[in-house]
Short mmCIF file of N, CA and C in Angstrom, two decimals:
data_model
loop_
_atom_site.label_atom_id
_atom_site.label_comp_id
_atom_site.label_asym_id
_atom_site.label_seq_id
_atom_site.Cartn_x
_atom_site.Cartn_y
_atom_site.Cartn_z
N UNK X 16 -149.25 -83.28 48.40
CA UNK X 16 -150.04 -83.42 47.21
C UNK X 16 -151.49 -83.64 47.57
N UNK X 17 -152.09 -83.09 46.40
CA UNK X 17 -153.53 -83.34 46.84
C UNK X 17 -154.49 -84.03 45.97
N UNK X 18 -155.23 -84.41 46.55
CA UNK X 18 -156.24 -85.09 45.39
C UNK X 18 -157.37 -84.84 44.50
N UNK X 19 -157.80 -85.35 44.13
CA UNK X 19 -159.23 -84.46 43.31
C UNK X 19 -160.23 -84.64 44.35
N UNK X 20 -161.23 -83.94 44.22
CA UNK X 20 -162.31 -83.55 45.24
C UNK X 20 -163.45 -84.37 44.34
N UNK X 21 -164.31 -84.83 44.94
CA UNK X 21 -165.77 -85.58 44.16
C UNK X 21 -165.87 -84.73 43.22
N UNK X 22 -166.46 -83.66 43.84
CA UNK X 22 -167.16 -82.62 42.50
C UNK X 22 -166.29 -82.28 41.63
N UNK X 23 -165.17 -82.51 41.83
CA UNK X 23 -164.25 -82.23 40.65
C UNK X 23 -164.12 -83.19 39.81
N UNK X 24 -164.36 -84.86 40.44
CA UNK X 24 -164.32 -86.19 39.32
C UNK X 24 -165.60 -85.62 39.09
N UNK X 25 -166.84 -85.35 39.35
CA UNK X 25 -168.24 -85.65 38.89
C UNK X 25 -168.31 -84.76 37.83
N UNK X 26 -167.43 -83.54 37.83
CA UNK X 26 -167.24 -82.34 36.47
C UNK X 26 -166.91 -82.91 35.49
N UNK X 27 -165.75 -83.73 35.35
CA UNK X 27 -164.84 -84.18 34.80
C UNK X 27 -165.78 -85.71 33.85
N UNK X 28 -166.59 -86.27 35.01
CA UNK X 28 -167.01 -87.52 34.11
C UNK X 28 -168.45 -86.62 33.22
N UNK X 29 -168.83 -86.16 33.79
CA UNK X 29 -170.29 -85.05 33.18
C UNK X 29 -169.48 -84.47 32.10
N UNK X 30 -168.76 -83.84 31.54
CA UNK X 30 -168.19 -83.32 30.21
C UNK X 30 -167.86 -84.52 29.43
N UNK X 31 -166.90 -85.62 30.15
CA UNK X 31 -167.03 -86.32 29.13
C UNK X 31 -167.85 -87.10 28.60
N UNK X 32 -168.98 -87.36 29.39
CA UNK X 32 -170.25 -87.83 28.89
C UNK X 32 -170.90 -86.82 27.85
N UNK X 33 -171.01 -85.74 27.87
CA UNK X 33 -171.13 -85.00 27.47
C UNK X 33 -170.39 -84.90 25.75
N UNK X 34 -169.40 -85.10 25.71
CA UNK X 34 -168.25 -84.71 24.94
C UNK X 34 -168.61 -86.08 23.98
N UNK X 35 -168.70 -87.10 24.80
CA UNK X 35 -169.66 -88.49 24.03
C UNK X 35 -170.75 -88.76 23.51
N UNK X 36 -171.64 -87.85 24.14
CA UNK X 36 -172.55 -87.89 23.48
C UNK X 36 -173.01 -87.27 22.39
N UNK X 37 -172.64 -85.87 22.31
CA UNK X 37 -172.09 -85.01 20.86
C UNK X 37 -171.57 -85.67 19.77
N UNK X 38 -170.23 -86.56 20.24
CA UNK X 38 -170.13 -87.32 19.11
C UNK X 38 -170.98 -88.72 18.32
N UNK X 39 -171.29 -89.42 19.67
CA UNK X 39 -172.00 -90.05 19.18
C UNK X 39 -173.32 -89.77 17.91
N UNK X 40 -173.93 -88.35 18.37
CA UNK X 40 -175.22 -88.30 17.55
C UNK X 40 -174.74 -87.61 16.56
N UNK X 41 -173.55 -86.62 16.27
CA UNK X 41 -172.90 -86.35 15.24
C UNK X 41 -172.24 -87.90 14.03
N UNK X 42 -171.76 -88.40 14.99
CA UNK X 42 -171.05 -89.62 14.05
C UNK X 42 -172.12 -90.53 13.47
N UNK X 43 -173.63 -90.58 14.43
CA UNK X 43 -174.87 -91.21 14.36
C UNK X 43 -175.69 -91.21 12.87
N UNK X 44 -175.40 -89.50 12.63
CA UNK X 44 -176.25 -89.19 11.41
C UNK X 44 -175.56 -88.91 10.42
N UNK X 45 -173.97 -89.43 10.28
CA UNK X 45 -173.34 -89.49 8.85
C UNK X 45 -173.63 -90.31 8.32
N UNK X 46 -173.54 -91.56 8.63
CA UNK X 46 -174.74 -92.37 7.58
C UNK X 46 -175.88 -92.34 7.08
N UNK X 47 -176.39 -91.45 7.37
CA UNK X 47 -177.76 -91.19 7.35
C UNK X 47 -177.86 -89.83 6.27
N UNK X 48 -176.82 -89.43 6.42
CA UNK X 48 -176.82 -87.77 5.66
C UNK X 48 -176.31 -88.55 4.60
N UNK X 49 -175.51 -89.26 4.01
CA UNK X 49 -174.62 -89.80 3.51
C UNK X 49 -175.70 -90.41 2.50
N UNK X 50 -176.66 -91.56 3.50
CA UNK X 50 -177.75 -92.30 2.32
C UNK X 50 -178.97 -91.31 1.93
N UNK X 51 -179.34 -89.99 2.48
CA UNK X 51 -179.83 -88.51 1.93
C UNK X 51 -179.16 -88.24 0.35
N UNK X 52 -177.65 -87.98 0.88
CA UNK X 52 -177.11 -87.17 -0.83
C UNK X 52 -177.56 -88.42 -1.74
N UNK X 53 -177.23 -89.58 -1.42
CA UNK X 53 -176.97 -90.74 -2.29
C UNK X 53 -178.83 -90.60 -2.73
N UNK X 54 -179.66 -90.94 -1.85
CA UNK X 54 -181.14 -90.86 -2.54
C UNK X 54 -181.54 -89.48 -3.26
N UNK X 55 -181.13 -88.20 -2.72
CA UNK X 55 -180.71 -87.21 -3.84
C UNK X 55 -180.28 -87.23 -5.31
N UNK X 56 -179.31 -87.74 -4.94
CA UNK X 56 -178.52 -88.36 -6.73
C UNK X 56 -179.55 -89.05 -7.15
N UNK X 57 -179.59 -90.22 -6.80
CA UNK X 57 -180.61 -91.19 -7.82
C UNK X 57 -182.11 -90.47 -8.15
N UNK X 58 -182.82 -89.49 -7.60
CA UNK X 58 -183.82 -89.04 -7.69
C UNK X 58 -183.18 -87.72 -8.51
N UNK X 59 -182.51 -86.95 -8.63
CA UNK X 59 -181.87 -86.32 -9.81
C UNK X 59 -181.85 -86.69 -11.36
N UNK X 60 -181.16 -88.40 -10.72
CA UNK X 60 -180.92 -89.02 -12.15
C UNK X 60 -182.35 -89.44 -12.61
N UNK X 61 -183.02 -89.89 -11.63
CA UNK X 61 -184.73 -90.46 -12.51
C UNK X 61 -185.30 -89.38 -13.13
N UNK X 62 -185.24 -88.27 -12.34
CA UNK X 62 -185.64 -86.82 -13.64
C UNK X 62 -185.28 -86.87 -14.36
N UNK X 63 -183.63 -86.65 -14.71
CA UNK X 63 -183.69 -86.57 -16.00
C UNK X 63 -183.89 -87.45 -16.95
N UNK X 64 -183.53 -88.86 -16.38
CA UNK X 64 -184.28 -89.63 -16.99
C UNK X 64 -185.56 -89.77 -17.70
N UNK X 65 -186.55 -89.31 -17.15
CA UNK X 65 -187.99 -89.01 -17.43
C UNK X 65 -187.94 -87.67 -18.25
N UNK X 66 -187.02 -86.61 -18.34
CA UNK X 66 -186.52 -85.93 -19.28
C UNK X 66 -186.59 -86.35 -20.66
N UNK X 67 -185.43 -87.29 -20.62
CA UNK X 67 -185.18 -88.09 -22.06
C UNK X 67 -186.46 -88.85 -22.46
N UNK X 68 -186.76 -88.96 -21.60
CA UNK X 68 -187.67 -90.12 -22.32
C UNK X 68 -189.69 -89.24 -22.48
N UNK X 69 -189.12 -87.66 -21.90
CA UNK X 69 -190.66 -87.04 -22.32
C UNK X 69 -190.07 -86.43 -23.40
N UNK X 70 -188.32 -86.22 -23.64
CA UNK X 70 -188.01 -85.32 -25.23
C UNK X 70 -188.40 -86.48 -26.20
N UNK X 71 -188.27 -87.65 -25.87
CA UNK X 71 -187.88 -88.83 -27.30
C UNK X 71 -189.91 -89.24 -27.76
N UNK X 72 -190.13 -89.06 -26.52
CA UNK X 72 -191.83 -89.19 -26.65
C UNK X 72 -192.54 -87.52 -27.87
N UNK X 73 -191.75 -86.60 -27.68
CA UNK X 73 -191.57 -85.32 -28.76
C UNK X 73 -191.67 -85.99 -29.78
N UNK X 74 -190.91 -85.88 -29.80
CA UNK X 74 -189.75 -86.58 -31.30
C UNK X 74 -190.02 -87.59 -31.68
N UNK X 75 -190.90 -89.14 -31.24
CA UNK X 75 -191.47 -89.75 -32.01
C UNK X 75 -193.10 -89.26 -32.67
N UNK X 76 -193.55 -88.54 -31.56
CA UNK X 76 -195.16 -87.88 -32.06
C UNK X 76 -194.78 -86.96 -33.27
N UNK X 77 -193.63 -85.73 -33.11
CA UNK X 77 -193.33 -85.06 -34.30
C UNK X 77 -193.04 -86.39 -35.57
N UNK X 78 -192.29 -87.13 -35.88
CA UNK X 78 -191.87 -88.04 -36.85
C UNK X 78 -193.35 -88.13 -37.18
N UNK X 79 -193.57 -89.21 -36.54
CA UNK X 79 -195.15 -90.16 -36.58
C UNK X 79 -196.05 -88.76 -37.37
N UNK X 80 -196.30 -87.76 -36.64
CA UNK X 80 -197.02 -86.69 -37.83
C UNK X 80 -196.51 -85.94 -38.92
N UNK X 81 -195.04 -85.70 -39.27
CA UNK X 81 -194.71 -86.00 -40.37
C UNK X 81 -195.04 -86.62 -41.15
N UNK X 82 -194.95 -87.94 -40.95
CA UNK X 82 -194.78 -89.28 -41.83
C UNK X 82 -196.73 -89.41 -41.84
N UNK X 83 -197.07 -88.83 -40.97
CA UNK X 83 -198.51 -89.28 -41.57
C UNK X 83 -199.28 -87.76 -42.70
N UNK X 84 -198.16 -86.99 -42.47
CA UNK X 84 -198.73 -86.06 -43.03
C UNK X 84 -198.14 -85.97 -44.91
N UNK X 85 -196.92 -86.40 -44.96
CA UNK X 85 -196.60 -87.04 -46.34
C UNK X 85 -197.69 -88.08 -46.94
N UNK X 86 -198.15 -89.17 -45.91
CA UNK X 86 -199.25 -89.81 -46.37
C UNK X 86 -200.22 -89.35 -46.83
N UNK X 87 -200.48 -88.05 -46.51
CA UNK X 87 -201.94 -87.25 -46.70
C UNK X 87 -201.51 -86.59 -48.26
N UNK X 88 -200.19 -86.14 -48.37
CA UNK X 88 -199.48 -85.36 -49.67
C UNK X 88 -199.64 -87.06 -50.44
N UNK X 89 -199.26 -87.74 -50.28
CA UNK X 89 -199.40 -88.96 -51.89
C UNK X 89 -201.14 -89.10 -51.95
N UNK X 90 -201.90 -89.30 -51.01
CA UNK X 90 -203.43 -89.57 -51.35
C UNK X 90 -203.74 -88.47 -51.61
N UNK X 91 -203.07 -87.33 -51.24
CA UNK X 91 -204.04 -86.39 -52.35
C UNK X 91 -203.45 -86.08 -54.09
N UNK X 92 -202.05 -86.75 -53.99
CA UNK X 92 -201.61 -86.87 -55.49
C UNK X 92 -202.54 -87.70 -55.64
N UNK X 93 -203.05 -89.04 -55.40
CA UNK X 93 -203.60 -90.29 -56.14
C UNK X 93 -205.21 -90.05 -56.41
N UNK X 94 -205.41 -89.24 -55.10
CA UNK X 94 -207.39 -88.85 -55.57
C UNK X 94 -207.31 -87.01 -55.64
N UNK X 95 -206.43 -86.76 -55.87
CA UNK X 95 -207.10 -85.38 -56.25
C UNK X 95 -207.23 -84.52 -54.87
N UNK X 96 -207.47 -84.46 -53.78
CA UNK X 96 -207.85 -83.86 -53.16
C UNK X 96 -207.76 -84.71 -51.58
N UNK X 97 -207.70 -83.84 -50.50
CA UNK X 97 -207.55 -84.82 -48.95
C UNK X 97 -208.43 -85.25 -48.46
N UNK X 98 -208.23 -86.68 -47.74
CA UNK X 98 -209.26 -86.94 -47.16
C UNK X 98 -210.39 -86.32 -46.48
N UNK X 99 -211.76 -86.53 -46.61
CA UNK X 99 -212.44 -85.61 -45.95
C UNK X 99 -212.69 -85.66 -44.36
N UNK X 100 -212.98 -84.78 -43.32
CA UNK X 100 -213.46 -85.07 -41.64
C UNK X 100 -213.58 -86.38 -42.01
N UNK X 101 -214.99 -86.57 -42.10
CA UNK X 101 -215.17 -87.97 -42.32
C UNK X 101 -214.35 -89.02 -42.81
N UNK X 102 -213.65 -88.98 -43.21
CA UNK X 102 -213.05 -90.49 -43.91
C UNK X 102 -211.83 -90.34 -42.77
N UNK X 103 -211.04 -89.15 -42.61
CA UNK X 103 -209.95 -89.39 -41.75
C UNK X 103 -209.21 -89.98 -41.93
N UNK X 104 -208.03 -90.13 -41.37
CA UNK X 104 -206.87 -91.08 -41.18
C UNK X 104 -206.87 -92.61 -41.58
N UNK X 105 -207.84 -92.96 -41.51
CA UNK X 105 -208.64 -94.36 -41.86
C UNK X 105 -208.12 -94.36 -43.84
N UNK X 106 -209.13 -93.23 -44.42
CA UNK X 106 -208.67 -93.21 -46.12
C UNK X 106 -207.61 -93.37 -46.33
N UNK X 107 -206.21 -93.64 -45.44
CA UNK X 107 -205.23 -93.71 -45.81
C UNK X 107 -204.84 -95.29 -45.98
N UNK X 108 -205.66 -95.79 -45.21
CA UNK X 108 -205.60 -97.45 -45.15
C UNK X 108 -206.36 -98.33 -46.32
N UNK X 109 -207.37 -97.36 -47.10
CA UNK X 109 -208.02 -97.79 -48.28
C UNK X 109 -207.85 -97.95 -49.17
N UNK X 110 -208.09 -98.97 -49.89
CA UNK X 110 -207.98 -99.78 -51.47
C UNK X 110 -208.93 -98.80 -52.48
N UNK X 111 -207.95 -98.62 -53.48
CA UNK X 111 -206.85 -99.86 -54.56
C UNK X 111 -205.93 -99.29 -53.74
N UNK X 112 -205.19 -97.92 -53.12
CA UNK X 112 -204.11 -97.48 -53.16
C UNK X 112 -203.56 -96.87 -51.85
N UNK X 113 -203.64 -97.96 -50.74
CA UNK X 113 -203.14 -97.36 -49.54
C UNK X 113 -202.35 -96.66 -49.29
N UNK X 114 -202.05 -95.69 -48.69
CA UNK X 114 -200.64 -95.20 -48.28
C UNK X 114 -199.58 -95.65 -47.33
N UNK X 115 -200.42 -96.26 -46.21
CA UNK X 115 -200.27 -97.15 -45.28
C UNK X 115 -200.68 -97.86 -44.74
N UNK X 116 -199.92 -99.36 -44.31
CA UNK X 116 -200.29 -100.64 -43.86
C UNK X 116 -201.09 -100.87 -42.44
N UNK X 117 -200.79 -99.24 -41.64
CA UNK X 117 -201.91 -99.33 -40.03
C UNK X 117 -201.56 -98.08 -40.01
N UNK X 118 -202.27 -97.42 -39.27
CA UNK X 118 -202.64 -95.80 -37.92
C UNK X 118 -201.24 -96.30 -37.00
N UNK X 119 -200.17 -95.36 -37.02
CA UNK X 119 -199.74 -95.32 -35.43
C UNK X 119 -200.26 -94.70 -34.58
N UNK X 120 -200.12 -95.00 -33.53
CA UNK X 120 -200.90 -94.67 -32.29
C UNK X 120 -199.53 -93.74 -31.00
N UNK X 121 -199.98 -92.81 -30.96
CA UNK X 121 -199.17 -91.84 -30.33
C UNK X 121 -197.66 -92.41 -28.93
N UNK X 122 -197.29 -91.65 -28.89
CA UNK X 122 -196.33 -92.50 -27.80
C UNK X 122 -196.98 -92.17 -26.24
N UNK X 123 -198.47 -91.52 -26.19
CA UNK X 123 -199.00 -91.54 -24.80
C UNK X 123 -200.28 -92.95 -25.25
N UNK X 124 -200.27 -93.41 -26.15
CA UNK X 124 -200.64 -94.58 -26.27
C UNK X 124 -202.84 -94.13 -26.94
N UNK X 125 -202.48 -92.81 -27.71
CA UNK X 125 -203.79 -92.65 -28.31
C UNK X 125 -203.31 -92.38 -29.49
N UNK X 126 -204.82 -92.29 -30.49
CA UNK X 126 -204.65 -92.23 -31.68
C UNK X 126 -204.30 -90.80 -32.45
N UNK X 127 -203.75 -90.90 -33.45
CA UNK X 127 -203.43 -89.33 -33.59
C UNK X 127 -204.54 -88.61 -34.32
N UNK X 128 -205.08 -87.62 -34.11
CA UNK X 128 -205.99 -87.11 -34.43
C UNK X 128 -205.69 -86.09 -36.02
N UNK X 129 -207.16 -85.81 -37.03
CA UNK X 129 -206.81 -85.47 -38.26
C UNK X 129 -207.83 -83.89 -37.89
N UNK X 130 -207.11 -83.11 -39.01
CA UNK X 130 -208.29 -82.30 -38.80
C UNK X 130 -208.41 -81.47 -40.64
N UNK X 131 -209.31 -81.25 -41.54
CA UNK X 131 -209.85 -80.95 -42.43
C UNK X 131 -210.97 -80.13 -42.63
N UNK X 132 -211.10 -79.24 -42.70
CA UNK X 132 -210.05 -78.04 -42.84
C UNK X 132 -209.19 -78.09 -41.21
N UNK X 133 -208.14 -77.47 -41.68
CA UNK X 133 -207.24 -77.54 -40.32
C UNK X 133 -207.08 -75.77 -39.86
N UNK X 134 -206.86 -75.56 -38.90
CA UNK X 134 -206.54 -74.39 -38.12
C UNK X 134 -205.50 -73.54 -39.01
N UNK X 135 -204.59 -74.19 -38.86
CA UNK X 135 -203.04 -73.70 -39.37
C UNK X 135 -202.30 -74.02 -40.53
N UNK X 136 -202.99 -74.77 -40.96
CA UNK X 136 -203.28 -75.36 -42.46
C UNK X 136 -203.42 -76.30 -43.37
N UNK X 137 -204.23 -76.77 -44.40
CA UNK X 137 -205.15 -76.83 -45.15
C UNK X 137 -205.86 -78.03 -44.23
N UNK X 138 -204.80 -78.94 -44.42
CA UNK X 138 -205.13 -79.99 -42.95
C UNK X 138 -204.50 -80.39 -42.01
N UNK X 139 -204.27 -80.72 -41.15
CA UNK X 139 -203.30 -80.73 -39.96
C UNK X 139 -203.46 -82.54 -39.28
N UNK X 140 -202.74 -83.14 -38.89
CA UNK X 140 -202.04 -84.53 -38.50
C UNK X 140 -201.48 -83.74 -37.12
N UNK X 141 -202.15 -84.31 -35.83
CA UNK X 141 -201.13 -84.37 -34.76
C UNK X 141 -201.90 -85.09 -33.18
N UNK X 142 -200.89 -85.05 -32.64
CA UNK X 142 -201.44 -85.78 -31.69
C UNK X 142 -201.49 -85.01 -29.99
N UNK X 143 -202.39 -85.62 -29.28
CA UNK X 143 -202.80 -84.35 -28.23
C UNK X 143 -201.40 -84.57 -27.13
N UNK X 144 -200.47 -85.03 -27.25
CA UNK X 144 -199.47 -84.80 -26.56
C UNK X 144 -199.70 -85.19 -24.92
N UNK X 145 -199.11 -84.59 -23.93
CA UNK X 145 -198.80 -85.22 -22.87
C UNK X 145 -199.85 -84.69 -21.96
N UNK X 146 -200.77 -83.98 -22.23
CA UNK X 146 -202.09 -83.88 -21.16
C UNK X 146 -203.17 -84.66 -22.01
N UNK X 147 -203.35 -84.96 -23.30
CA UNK X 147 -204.46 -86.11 -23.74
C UNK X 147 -205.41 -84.74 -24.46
N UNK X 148 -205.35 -83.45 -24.17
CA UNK X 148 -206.29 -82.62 -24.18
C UNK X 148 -206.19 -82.10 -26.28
N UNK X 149 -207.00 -82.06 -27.08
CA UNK X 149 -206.96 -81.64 -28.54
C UNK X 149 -206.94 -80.10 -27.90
N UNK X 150 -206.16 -79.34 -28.90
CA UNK X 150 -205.69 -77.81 -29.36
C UNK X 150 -205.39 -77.21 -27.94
N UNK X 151 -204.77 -77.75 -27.36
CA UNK X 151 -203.89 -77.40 -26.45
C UNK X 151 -202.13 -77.12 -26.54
N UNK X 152 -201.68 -76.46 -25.50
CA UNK X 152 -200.08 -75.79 -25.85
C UNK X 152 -198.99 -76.81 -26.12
N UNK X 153 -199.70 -78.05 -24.95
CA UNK X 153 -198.67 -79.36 -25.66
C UNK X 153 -199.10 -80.36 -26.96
N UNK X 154 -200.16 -79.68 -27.56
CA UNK X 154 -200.11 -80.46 -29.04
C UNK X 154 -198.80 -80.71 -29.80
N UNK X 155 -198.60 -82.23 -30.30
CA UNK X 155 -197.53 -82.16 -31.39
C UNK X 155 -198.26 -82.16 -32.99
N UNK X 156 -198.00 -81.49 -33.63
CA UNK X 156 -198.17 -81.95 -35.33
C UNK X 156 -197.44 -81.74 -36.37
N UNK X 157 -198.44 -81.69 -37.15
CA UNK X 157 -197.75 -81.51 -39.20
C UNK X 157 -197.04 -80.13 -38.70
N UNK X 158 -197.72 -78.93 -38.56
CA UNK X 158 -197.60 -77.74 -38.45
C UNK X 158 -196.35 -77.07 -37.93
N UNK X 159 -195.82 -77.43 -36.76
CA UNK X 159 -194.84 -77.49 -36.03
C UNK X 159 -193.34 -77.79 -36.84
N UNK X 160 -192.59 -76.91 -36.93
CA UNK X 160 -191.46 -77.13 -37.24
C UNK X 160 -190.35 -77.97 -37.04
#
């Protein structure tokens, strides 16, 4: 019988070092890939999150110019005619016959803007939406369906 020769242990320990170390840096970065998908997900979910909450920011500016634009329909039952540029959104807060008790203020945290004569018609209620910018593509208002 014969024995193993050096270079034949030194083959033998070199692969499996080898064979160890593969796994090691494979087995190394499953945790790591693992807390990747997982910060994936949660950064998925904060989009859409910020989703919901840029549709509901819609949808209160649409309401809010609705409701201020009915205000504009009773003051012009009560005086005849709509507030003028000048008086603005403000005439709605005026005595004897307010329409309303304050101005809401947009859900990007400005005021909603009036316009008399209006673009799109007769007068228009809306607010400059999510760039801040007046008669731009993200305007919300009366007009808008």
């Amino acid at each position: 019988m014969r024995g193993f020769t050096s270079f034949q242990i030194t083959v033998v320990v070199l692969l499996a070092a080898i064979a160890l170390g593969i796994a090691y840096l494979v087995l190394r970065e499953q945790p790591r890939s693992r807390a990747f998908r997982e910060a994936d997900r949660m950064l998925a979910m904060q989009e859409a999150h910020e989703d919901h909450i840029a549709d509901a920011r819609q949808v209160a500016a649409k309401t809010d110019a609705s409701n201020l634009f009915q205000a504009l329909r009773l003051y012009k039952l009560d005086h005849g005619r709509y507030p003028s540029q000048e008086e603005g959104l403000e005439a709605l807060l005026a005595a004897p016959k307010p329409s309303l008790d304050k101005l809401p203020i947009d859900p990007w945290g400005r005021p909603y803007q009036y316009a008399n004569p209006g673009k799109r018609a007769e007068v228009e209620v809306f607010s400059a939406g999510p760039d801040g910018l007046n008669r731009t593509a993200d305007d919300i208002g009366s007009w808008k369906p």
